[in-house]
Structure formats: C-alpha cells, structure tokens
C-alpha cells in the first residue's frame, strides 16, 4: 500500500500588509525588503481569527477538492508553531470545528519544517493501514509572535494555512520522505519564552540570527533534496517542480543553483505571502495545483527547514 495526495487547499486572511505600509511604522522601505528577501507583502489574521480558523478554511477547500466528507477523515495532523492555546491541540480544536470526531488528531511542532514532518507521519500511517483519509495541515499566525519594532524579523513573516488530503494508493504517490533535526542549532531561530505561574518568562517574540539561518538553510535544503533523489536513484533533472519552504528568495534561489535546476521549475509564493512557516509549502502546493502548473505524472519535491533546527523533504509523483 502507498499513499497519495488527493486534494489540496489554502487560506489567507483578508488583511494585506505591504512593505510600503510597514515603512510607515518602522525604519525600512519596499526596496530594502524586496532586495533582501523578495517579499512585497504579507497577510495578517484578524483579531478574532485563531490558527484553527485558518486551518478550518484551508481544510474545507482540501476536502472539497478530494471529494471527502469531514466525517470520513480518520486522521488529522496539524503542523503549527502558533497554536490556539497550550492544550488541547489545535488539531483537536480543528477536528471539532470540522465535525470529524473519532479519528486520531494531534499537532506537530517542527516550525517551518512542520508540514513536511506532518506529511511524512501521515504517509506512514496511511501506508500501514492505520488511517485511510488523512488531513494534513500547516497553519500559522506569526503576526502575534513578532516584535513589530524589529525590522530584521517583522518584515519576513505572514499568516496563512494550507492543507492536503492523503489517501491510499496502489501506486506510489509519495515516493520517499526524509526527516532530520539538530538541536545544537536551536538558538539561532527561536521564541525563547515560556509561561510559568501565570507569567511570561523570557521573551514571547521571535529571535533570529539571520546570517546563521541563511547559511544553514541553504546547506540542508539542497542536501535533503539530494537525499531524496539518491533514495529514488534519480538525477536532479527528474524534479519537475521544487517547492521549498518560502523563507527568503535568496535561500530559495541558492537551493535551485545547488541542485542545478532552472529557476522556472521552482514554485515561489514568498513575494505575496512572505514566510508563513508551516503553512508555506502547502499554500504554494495548492496554488501550483489549482493554476495547472502541476500536472499528472509530475515529480514534485517538497523541502523544508526551520527552527530546532529541523529539515526534511517529501518526494512525490502527482497523480
């Protein structure tokens, strides 16, 4: 038994925040942000929206595309760094909102690699027969963990959600998955705060060593994509579409160059969405599927890297 993606979905909040609007708040400019990151704008969740709400909208789109009713979903894995609350899991909250009770539901915390981690877990569960209709979601509201006075970080991130439905297949849809982590690098990208005795200890805002993150990300994204190619005995030219984590256009371009792939084979949404962490890969996948770029038979490489440090890839053939 194998697994394959049978439906995709995405959701972006209504509010758009452009670089020009940010420049009215902090010492930055549209040219400065675009030249360093490729980002033009990002979406910001409304005050009343929760991560589970974004996940719900994306999930409904994915289920509709798959032709699967919520009642038939027997597994929900939700990747997020910004859960609704400490517990219960945002996956359980999403399950209740969907009306899909009974199956397993849990969150995965691997930051920007979260969707790749979640999809790899769902693949194993579907292949083993433990689940039949798996809903895999990446959803984030990063706007609430940013210091909006720090121009080095607040310009980089946005809010959104993406989802896929995974189902059994007689032929391989997901060809291989590869996951890694190295906690020695945990301090270069983190939110070093926590709650104890009703108080915040440390800082609740995102901290990043931009230079260190850039070097690490470029190295491991290319390596983990190559690991998948080697596992499937294929050259890099076999990749029809690379969908990397949408962190920074410079990181993404460098990854394409290391793999000797033409830039037109990369799906990029970073200009419009900014970095939506665990949501970035499924959002980009959904857009490329819906606009017809990804066709049956195409080989698609998903590659993520994020705080922890975590990184991973999922290599699949679109069916």
mmCIF file with all atom_site columns, N, CA, C and O in Angstrom, residues 94-130:
data_model
loop_
_atom_site.group_PDB
_atom_site.id
_atom_site.type_symbol
_atom_site.label_atom_id
_atom_site.label_alt_id
_atom_site.label_comp_id
_atom_site.label_asym_id
_atom_site.label_entity_id
_atom_site.label_seq_id
_atom_site.pdbx_PDB_ins_code
_atom_site.Cartn_x
_atom_site.Cartn_y
_atom_site.Cartn_z
_atom_site.occupancy
_atom_site.B_iso_or_equiv
_atom_site.pdbx_formal_charge
_atom_site.auth_seq_id
_atom_site.auth_comp_id
_atom_site.auth_asym_id
_atom_site.auth_atom_id
_atom_site.pdbx_PDB_model_num
ATOM 1   N N  . UNK A 1 94  ? -9.579  21.852 15.611 1.00 0.00 ? 94  UNK A N  1
ATOM 2   C CA . UNK A 1 94  ? -9.967  21.782 14.199 1.00 0.00 ? 94  UNK A CA 1
ATOM 3   C C  . UNK A 1 94  ? -10.918 20.619 13.959 1.00 0.00 ? 94  UNK A C  1
ATOM 4   O O  . UNK A 1 94  ? -11.913 20.761 13.230 1.00 0.00 ? 94  UNK A O  1
ATOM 5   N N  . UNK A 1 95  ? -10.630 19.480 14.551 1.00 0.00 ? 95  UNK A N  1
ATOM 6   C CA . UNK A 1 95  ? -11.488 18.309 14.373 1.00 0.00 ? 95  UNK A CA 1
ATOM 7   C C  . UNK A 1 95  ? -12.918 18.617 14.786 1.00 0.00 ? 95  UNK A C  1
ATOM 8   O O  . UNK A 1 95  ? -13.882 18.278 14.081 1.00 0.00 ? 95  UNK A O  1
ATOM 9   N N  . UNK A 1 96  ? -13.087 19.293 15.920 1.00 0.00 ? 96  UNK A N  1
ATOM 10  C CA . UNK A 1 96  ? -14.426 19.639 16.406 1.00 0.00 ? 96  UNK A CA 1
ATOM 11  C C  . UNK A 1 96  ? -15.112 20.613 15.455 1.00 0.00 ? 96  UNK A C  1
ATOM 12  O O  . UNK A 1 96  ? -16.314 20.479 15.163 1.00 0.00 ? 96  UNK A O  1
ATOM 13  N N  . UNK A 1 97  ? -14.360 21.598 14.959 1.00 0.00 ? 97  UNK A N  1
ATOM 14  C CA . UNK A 1 97  ? -14.946 22.582 14.052 1.00 0.00 ? 97  UNK A CA 1
ATOM 15  C C  . UNK A 1 97  ? -15.346 21.959 12.714 1.00 0.00 ? 97  UNK A C  1
ATOM 16  O O  . UNK A 1 97  ? -16.314 22.395 12.079 1.00 0.00 ? 97  UNK A O  1
ATOM 17  N N  . UNK A 1 98  ? -14.599 20.950 12.302 1.00 0.00 ? 98  UNK A N  1
ATOM 18  C CA . UNK A 1 98  ? -14.926 20.255 11.057 1.00 0.00 ? 98  UNK A CA 1
ATOM 19  C C  . UNK A 1 98  ? -16.098 19.293 11.213 1.00 0.00 ? 98  UNK A C  1
ATOM 20  O O  . UNK A 1 98  ? -16.787 18.988 10.244 1.00 0.00 ? 98  UNK A O  1
ATOM 21  N N  . UNK A 1 99  ? -16.306 18.789 12.430 1.00 0.00 ? 99  UNK A N  1
ATOM 22  C CA . UNK A 1 99  ? -17.292 17.735 12.629 1.00 0.00 ? 99  UNK A CA 1
ATOM 23  C C  . UNK A 1 99  ? -16.751 16.388 12.189 1.00 0.00 ? 99  UNK A C  1
ATOM 24  O O  . UNK A 1 99  ? -17.444 15.608 11.540 1.00 0.00 ? 99  UNK A O  1
ATOM 25  N N  . UNK A 1 100 ? -15.489 16.144 12.546 1.00 0.00 ? 100 UNK A N  1
ATOM 26  C CA . UNK A 1 100 ? -14.809 14.923 12.086 1.00 0.00 ? 100 UNK A CA 1
ATOM 27  C C  . UNK A 1 100 ? -14.323 14.089 13.263 1.00 0.00 ? 100 UNK A C  1
ATOM 28  O O  . UNK A 1 100 ? -13.187 13.627 13.291 1.00 0.00 ? 100 UNK A O  1
ATOM 29  N N  . UNK A 1 101 ? -15.146 13.911 14.273 1.00 0.00 ? 101 UNK A N  1
ATOM 30  C CA . UNK A 1 101 ? -14.700 13.279 15.513 1.00 0.00 ? 101 UNK A CA 1
ATOM 31  C C  . UNK A 1 101 ? -14.460 11.784 15.351 1.00 0.00 ? 101 UNK A C  1
ATOM 32  O O  . UNK A 1 101 ? -15.001 11.139 14.463 1.00 0.00 ? 101 UNK A O  1
ATOM 33  N N  . UNK A 1 102 ? -13.608 11.260 16.226 1.00 0.00 ? 102 UNK A N  1
ATOM 34  C CA . UNK A 1 102 ? -13.392 9.818  16.301 1.00 0.00 ? 102 UNK A CA 1
ATOM 35  C C  . UNK A 1 102 ? -12.007 9.373  15.930 1.00 0.00 ? 102 UNK A C  1
ATOM 36  O O  . UNK A 1 102 ? -11.443 8.478  16.560 1.00 0.00 ? 102 UNK A O  1
ATOM 37  N N  . UNK A 1 103 ? -11.419 9.955  14.895 1.00 0.00 ? 103 UNK A N  1
ATOM 38  C CA . UNK A 1 103 ? -10.079 9.563  14.487 1.00 0.00 ? 103 UNK A CA 1
ATOM 39  C C  . UNK A 1 103 ? -9.012  10.253 15.312 1.00 0.00 ? 103 UNK A C  1
ATOM 40  O O  . UNK A 1 103 ? -9.294  11.140 16.120 1.00 0.00 ? 103 UNK A O  1
ATOM 41  N N  . UNK A 1 104 ? -7.781  9.853  15.092 1.00 0.00 ? 104 UNK A N  1
ATOM 42  C CA . UNK A 1 104 ? -6.665  10.472 15.797 1.00 0.00 ? 104 UNK A CA 1
ATOM 43  C C  . UNK A 1 104 ? -6.472  11.907 15.325 1.00 0.00 ? 104 UNK A C  1
ATOM 44  O O  . UNK A 1 104 ? -6.695  12.224 14.153 1.00 0.00 ? 104 UNK A O  1
ATOM 45  N N  . UNK A 1 105 ? -6.060  12.784 16.243 1.00 0.00 ? 105 UNK A N  1
ATOM 46  C CA . UNK A 1 105 ? -5.778  14.179 15.906 1.00 0.00 ? 105 UNK A CA 1
ATOM 47  C C  . UNK A 1 105 ? -4.692  14.691 16.831 1.00 0.00 ? 105 UNK A C  1
ATOM 48  O O  . UNK A 1 105 ? -4.814  14.565 18.053 1.00 0.00 ? 105 UNK A O  1
ATOM 49  N N  . UNK A 1 106 ? -3.647  15.255 16.260 1.00 0.00 ? 106 UNK A N  1
ATOM 50  C CA . UNK A 1 106 ? -2.558  15.781 17.087 1.00 0.00 ? 106 UNK A CA 1
ATOM 51  C C  . UNK A 1 106 ? -1.761  16.825 16.308 1.00 0.00 ? 106 UNK A C  1
ATOM 52  O O  . UNK A 1 106 ? -1.801  16.870 15.080 1.00 0.00 ? 106 UNK A O  1
ATOM 53  N N  . UNK A 1 107 ? -1.039  17.657 17.062 1.00 0.00 ? 107 UNK A N  1
ATOM 54  C CA . UNK A 1 107 ? -0.185  18.690 16.476 1.00 0.00 ? 107 UNK A CA 1
ATOM 55  C C  . UNK A 1 107 ? 1.236   18.181 16.310 1.00 0.00 ? 107 UNK A C  1
ATOM 56  O O  . UNK A 1 107 ? 1.696   17.294 17.052 1.00 0.00 ? 107 UNK A O  1
ATOM 57  N N  . UNK A 1 108 ? 1.943   18.770 15.359 1.00 0.00 ? 108 UNK A N  1
ATOM 58  C CA . UNK A 1 108 ? 3.377   18.554 15.163 1.00 0.00 ? 108 UNK A CA 1
ATOM 59  C C  . UNK A 1 108 ? 4.061   19.904 15.274 1.00 0.00 ? 108 UNK A C  1
ATOM 60  O O  . UNK A 1 108 ? 3.617   20.883 14.668 1.00 0.00 ? 108 UNK A O  1
ATOM 61  N N  . UNK A 1 109 ? 5.143   19.961 16.046 1.00 0.00 ? 109 UNK A N  1
ATOM 62  C CA . UNK A 1 109 ? 5.885   21.211 16.225 1.00 0.00 ? 109 UNK A CA 1
ATOM 63  C C  . UNK A 1 109 ? 7.294   21.008 15.680 1.00 0.00 ? 109 UNK A C  1
ATOM 64  O O  . UNK A 1 109 ? 8.174   20.458 16.345 1.00 0.00 ? 109 UNK A O  1
ATOM 65  N N  . UNK A 1 110 ? 7.473   21.403 14.431 1.00 0.00 ? 110 UNK A N  1
ATOM 66  C CA . UNK A 1 110 ? 8.805   21.394 13.813 1.00 0.00 ? 110 UNK A CA 1
ATOM 67  C C  . UNK A 1 110 ? 9.047   22.702 13.082 1.00 0.00 ? 110 UNK A C  1
ATOM 68  O O  . UNK A 1 110 ? 9.828   22.771 12.151 1.00 0.00 ? 110 UNK A O  1
ATOM 69  N N  . UNK A 1 111 ? 8.333   23.741 13.502 1.00 0.00 ? 111 UNK A N  1
ATOM 70  C CA . UNK A 1 111 ? 8.438   25.104 12.991 1.00 0.00 ? 111 UNK A CA 1
ATOM 71  C C  . UNK A 1 111 ? 8.237   25.070 11.469 1.00 0.00 ? 111 UNK A C  1
ATOM 72  O O  . UNK A 1 111 ? 7.271   24.499 10.993 1.00 0.00 ? 111 UNK A O  1
ATOM 73  N N  . UNK A 1 112 ? 9.142   25.656 10.698 1.00 0.00 ? 112 UNK A N  1
ATOM 74  C CA . UNK A 1 112 ? 8.915   25.790 9.260  1.00 0.00 ? 112 UNK A CA 1
ATOM 75  C C  . UNK A 1 112 ? 9.031   24.467 8.506  1.00 0.00 ? 112 UNK A C  1
ATOM 76  O O  . UNK A 1 112 ? 8.627   24.386 7.345  1.00 0.00 ? 112 UNK A O  1
ATOM 77  N N  . UNK A 1 113 ? 9.572   23.433 9.143  1.00 0.00 ? 113 UNK A N  1
ATOM 78  C CA . UNK A 1 113 ? 9.584   22.091 8.563  1.00 0.00 ? 113 UNK A CA 1
ATOM 79  C C  . UNK A 1 113 ? 8.340   21.301 8.944  1.00 0.00 ? 113 UNK A C  1
ATOM 80  O O  . UNK A 1 113 ? 8.210   20.134 8.578  1.00 0.00 ? 113 UNK A O  1
ATOM 81  N N  . UNK A 1 114 ? 7.432   21.929 9.687  1.00 0.00 ? 114 UNK A N  1
ATOM 82  C CA . UNK A 1 114 ? 6.325   21.199 10.288 1.00 0.00 ? 114 UNK A CA 1
ATOM 83  C C  . UNK A 1 114 ? 5.455   20.464 9.300  1.00 0.00 ? 114 UNK A C  1
ATOM 84  O O  . UNK A 1 114 ? 5.058   19.316 9.541  1.00 0.00 ? 114 UNK A O  1
ATOM 85  N N  . UNK A 1 115 ? 5.131   21.092 8.163  1.00 0.00 ? 115 UNK A N  1
ATOM 86  C CA . UNK A 1 115 ? 4.256   20.408 7.206  1.00 0.00 ? 115 UNK A CA 1
ATOM 87  C C  . UNK A 1 115 ? 4.940   19.178 6.621  1.00 0.00 ? 115 UNK A C  1
ATOM 88  O O  . UNK A 1 115 ? 4.304   18.133 6.455  1.00 0.00 ? 115 UNK A O  1
ATOM 89  N N  . UNK A 1 116 ? 6.228   19.274 6.313  1.00 0.00 ? 116 UNK A N  1
ATOM 90  C CA . UNK A 1 116 ? 6.958   18.116 5.784  1.00 0.00 ? 116 UNK A CA 1
ATOM 91  C C  . UNK A 1 116 ? 6.974   16.992 6.820  1.00 0.00 ? 116 UNK A C  1
ATOM 92  O O  . UNK A 1 116 ? 6.763   15.815 6.488  1.00 0.00 ? 116 UNK A O  1
ATOM 93  N N  . UNK A 1 117 ? 7.215   17.334 8.072  1.00 0.00 ? 117 UNK A N  1
ATOM 94  C CA . UNK A 1 117 ? 7.175   16.331 9.145  1.00 0.00 ? 117 UNK A CA 1
ATOM 95  C C  . UNK A 1 117 ? 5.789   15.691 9.233  1.00 0.00 ? 117 UNK A C  1
ATOM 96  O O  . UNK A 1 117 ? 5.652   14.468 9.333  1.00 0.00 ? 117 UNK A O  1
ATOM 97  N N  . UNK A 1 118 ? 4.747   16.511 9.223  1.00 0.00 ? 118 UNK A N  1
ATOM 98  C CA . UNK A 1 118 ? 3.379   16.001 9.353  1.00 0.00 ? 118 UNK A CA 1
ATOM 99  C C  . UNK A 1 118 ? 3.003   15.107 8.180  1.00 0.00 ? 118 UNK A C  1
ATOM 100 O O  . UNK A 1 118 ? 2.366   14.062 8.358  1.00 0.00 ? 118 UNK A O  1
ATOM 101 N N  . UNK A 1 119 ? 3.394   15.513 6.975  1.00 0.00 ? 119 UNK A N  1
ATOM 102 C CA . UNK A 1 119 ? 3.077   14.717 5.795  1.00 0.00 ? 119 UNK A CA 1
ATOM 103 C C  . UNK A 1 119 ? 3.811   13.376 5.823  1.00 0.00 ? 119 UNK A C  1
ATOM 104 O O  . UNK A 1 119 ? 3.250   12.340 5.445  1.00 0.00 ? 119 UNK A O  1
ATOM 105 N N  . UNK A 1 120 ? 5.055   13.375 6.299  1.00 0.00 ? 120 UNK A N  1
ATOM 106 C CA . UNK A 1 120 ? 5.808   12.120 6.407  1.00 0.00 ? 120 UNK A CA 1
ATOM 107 C C  . UNK A 1 120 ? 5.143   11.168 7.398  1.00 0.00 ? 120 UNK A C  1
ATOM 108 O O  . UNK A 1 120 ? 5.053   9.954  7.152  1.00 0.00 ? 120 UNK A O  1
ATOM 109 N N  . UNK A 1 121 ? 4.663   11.695 8.524  1.00 0.00 ? 121 UNK A N  1
ATOM 110 C CA . UNK A 1 121 ? 3.966   10.859 9.505  1.00 0.00 ? 121 UNK A CA 1
ATOM 111 C C  . UNK A 1 121 ? 2.668   10.314 8.939  1.00 0.00 ? 121 UNK A C  1
ATOM 112 O O  . UNK A 1 121 ? 2.341   9.126  9.101  1.00 0.00 ? 121 UNK A O  1
ATOM 113 N N  . UNK A 1 122 ? 1.903   11.171 8.265  1.00 0.00 ? 122 UNK A N  1
ATOM 114 C CA . UNK A 1 122 ? 0.633   10.727 7.684  1.00 0.00 ? 122 UNK A CA 1
ATOM 115 C C  . UNK A 1 122 ? 0.866   9.662  6.625  1.00 0.00 ? 122 UNK A C  1
ATOM 116 O O  . UNK A 1 122 ? 0.096   8.691  6.521  1.00 0.00 ? 122 UNK A O  1
ATOM 117 N N  . UNK A 1 123 ? 1.913   9.818  5.833  1.00 0.00 ? 123 UNK A N  1
ATOM 118 C CA . UNK A 1 123 ? 2.251   8.818  4.815  1.00 0.00 ? 123 UNK A CA 1
ATOM 119 C C  . UNK A 1 123 ? 2.470   7.447  5.450  1.00 0.00 ? 123 UNK A C  1
ATOM 120 O O  . UNK A 1 123 ? 1.953   6.427  4.976  1.00 0.00 ? 123 UNK A O  1
ATOM 121 N N  . UNK A 1 124 ? 3.223   7.408  6.542  1.00 0.00 ? 124 UNK A N  1
ATOM 122 C CA . UNK A 1 124 ? 3.472   6.139  7.231  1.00 0.00 ? 124 UNK A CA 1
ATOM 123 C C  . UNK A 1 124 ? 2.180   5.524  7.762  1.00 0.00 ? 124 UNK A C  1
ATOM 124 O O  . UNK A 1 124 ? 1.972   4.306  7.683  1.00 0.00 ? 124 UNK A O  1
ATOM 125 N N  . UNK A 1 125 ? 1.310   6.358  8.300  1.00 0.00 ? 125 UNK A N  1
ATOM 126 C CA . UNK A 1 125 ? 0.064   5.843  8.880  1.00 0.00 ? 125 UNK A CA 1
ATOM 127 C C  . UNK A 1 125 ? -0.893  5.350  7.806  1.00 0.00 ? 125 UNK A C  1
ATOM 128 O O  . UNK A 1 125 ? -1.575  4.330  7.982  1.00 0.00 ? 125 UNK A O  1
ATOM 129 N N  . UNK A 1 126 ? -0.948  6.035  6.678  1.00 0.00 ? 126 UNK A N  1
ATOM 130 C CA . UNK A 1 126 ? -1.811  5.572  5.592  1.00 0.00 ? 126 UNK A CA 1
ATOM 131 C C  . UNK A 1 126 ? -1.251  4.297  4.975  1.00 0.00 ? 126 UNK A C  1
ATOM 132 O O  . UNK A 1 126 ? -1.997  3.336  4.706  1.00 0.00 ? 126 UNK A O  1
ATOM 133 N N  . UNK A 1 127 ? 0.065   4.255  4.745  1.00 0.00 ? 127 UNK A N  1
ATOM 134 C CA . UNK A 1 127 ? 0.667   3.053  4.159  1.00 0.00 ? 127 UNK A CA 1
ATOM 135 C C  . UNK A 1 127 ? 0.497   1.835  5.053  1.00 0.00 ? 127 UNK A C  1
ATOM 136 O O  . UNK A 1 127 ? 0.377   0.706  4.567  1.00 0.00 ? 127 UNK A O  1
ATOM 137 N N  . UNK A 1 128 ? 0.497   2.051  6.368  1.00 0.00 ? 128 UNK A N  1
ATOM 138 C CA . UNK A 1 128 ? 0.371   0.924  7.298  1.00 0.00 ? 128 UNK A CA 1
ATOM 139 C C  . UNK A 1 128 ? -1.069  0.456  7.458  1.00 0.00 ? 128 UNK A C  1
ATOM 140 O O  . UNK A 1 128 ? -1.318  -0.587 8.070  1.00 0.00 ? 128 UNK A O  1
ATOM 141 N N  . UNK A 1 129 ? -2.016  1.246  6.966  1.00 0.00 ? 129 UNK A N  1
ATOM 142 C CA . UNK A 1 129 ? -3.431  0.919  7.137  1.00 0.00 ? 129 UNK A CA 1
ATOM 143 C C  . UNK A 1 129 ? -4.030  1.512  8.397  1.00 0.00 ? 129 UNK A C  1
ATOM 144 O O  . UNK A 1 129 ? -5.208  1.299  8.677  1.00 0.00 ? 129 UNK A O  1
ATOM 145 N N  . UNK A 1 130 ? -3.237  2.274  9.160  1.00 0.00 ? 130 UNK A N  1
ATOM 146 C CA . UNK A 1 130 ? -3.752  2.869  10.397 1.00 0.00 ? 130 UNK A CA 1
ATOM 147 C C  . UNK A 1 130 ? -4.724  4.012  10.118 1.00 0.00 ? 130 UNK A C  1
ATOM 148 O O  . UNK A 1 130 ? -5.520  4.373  10.983 1.00 0.00 ? 130 UNK A O  1
#
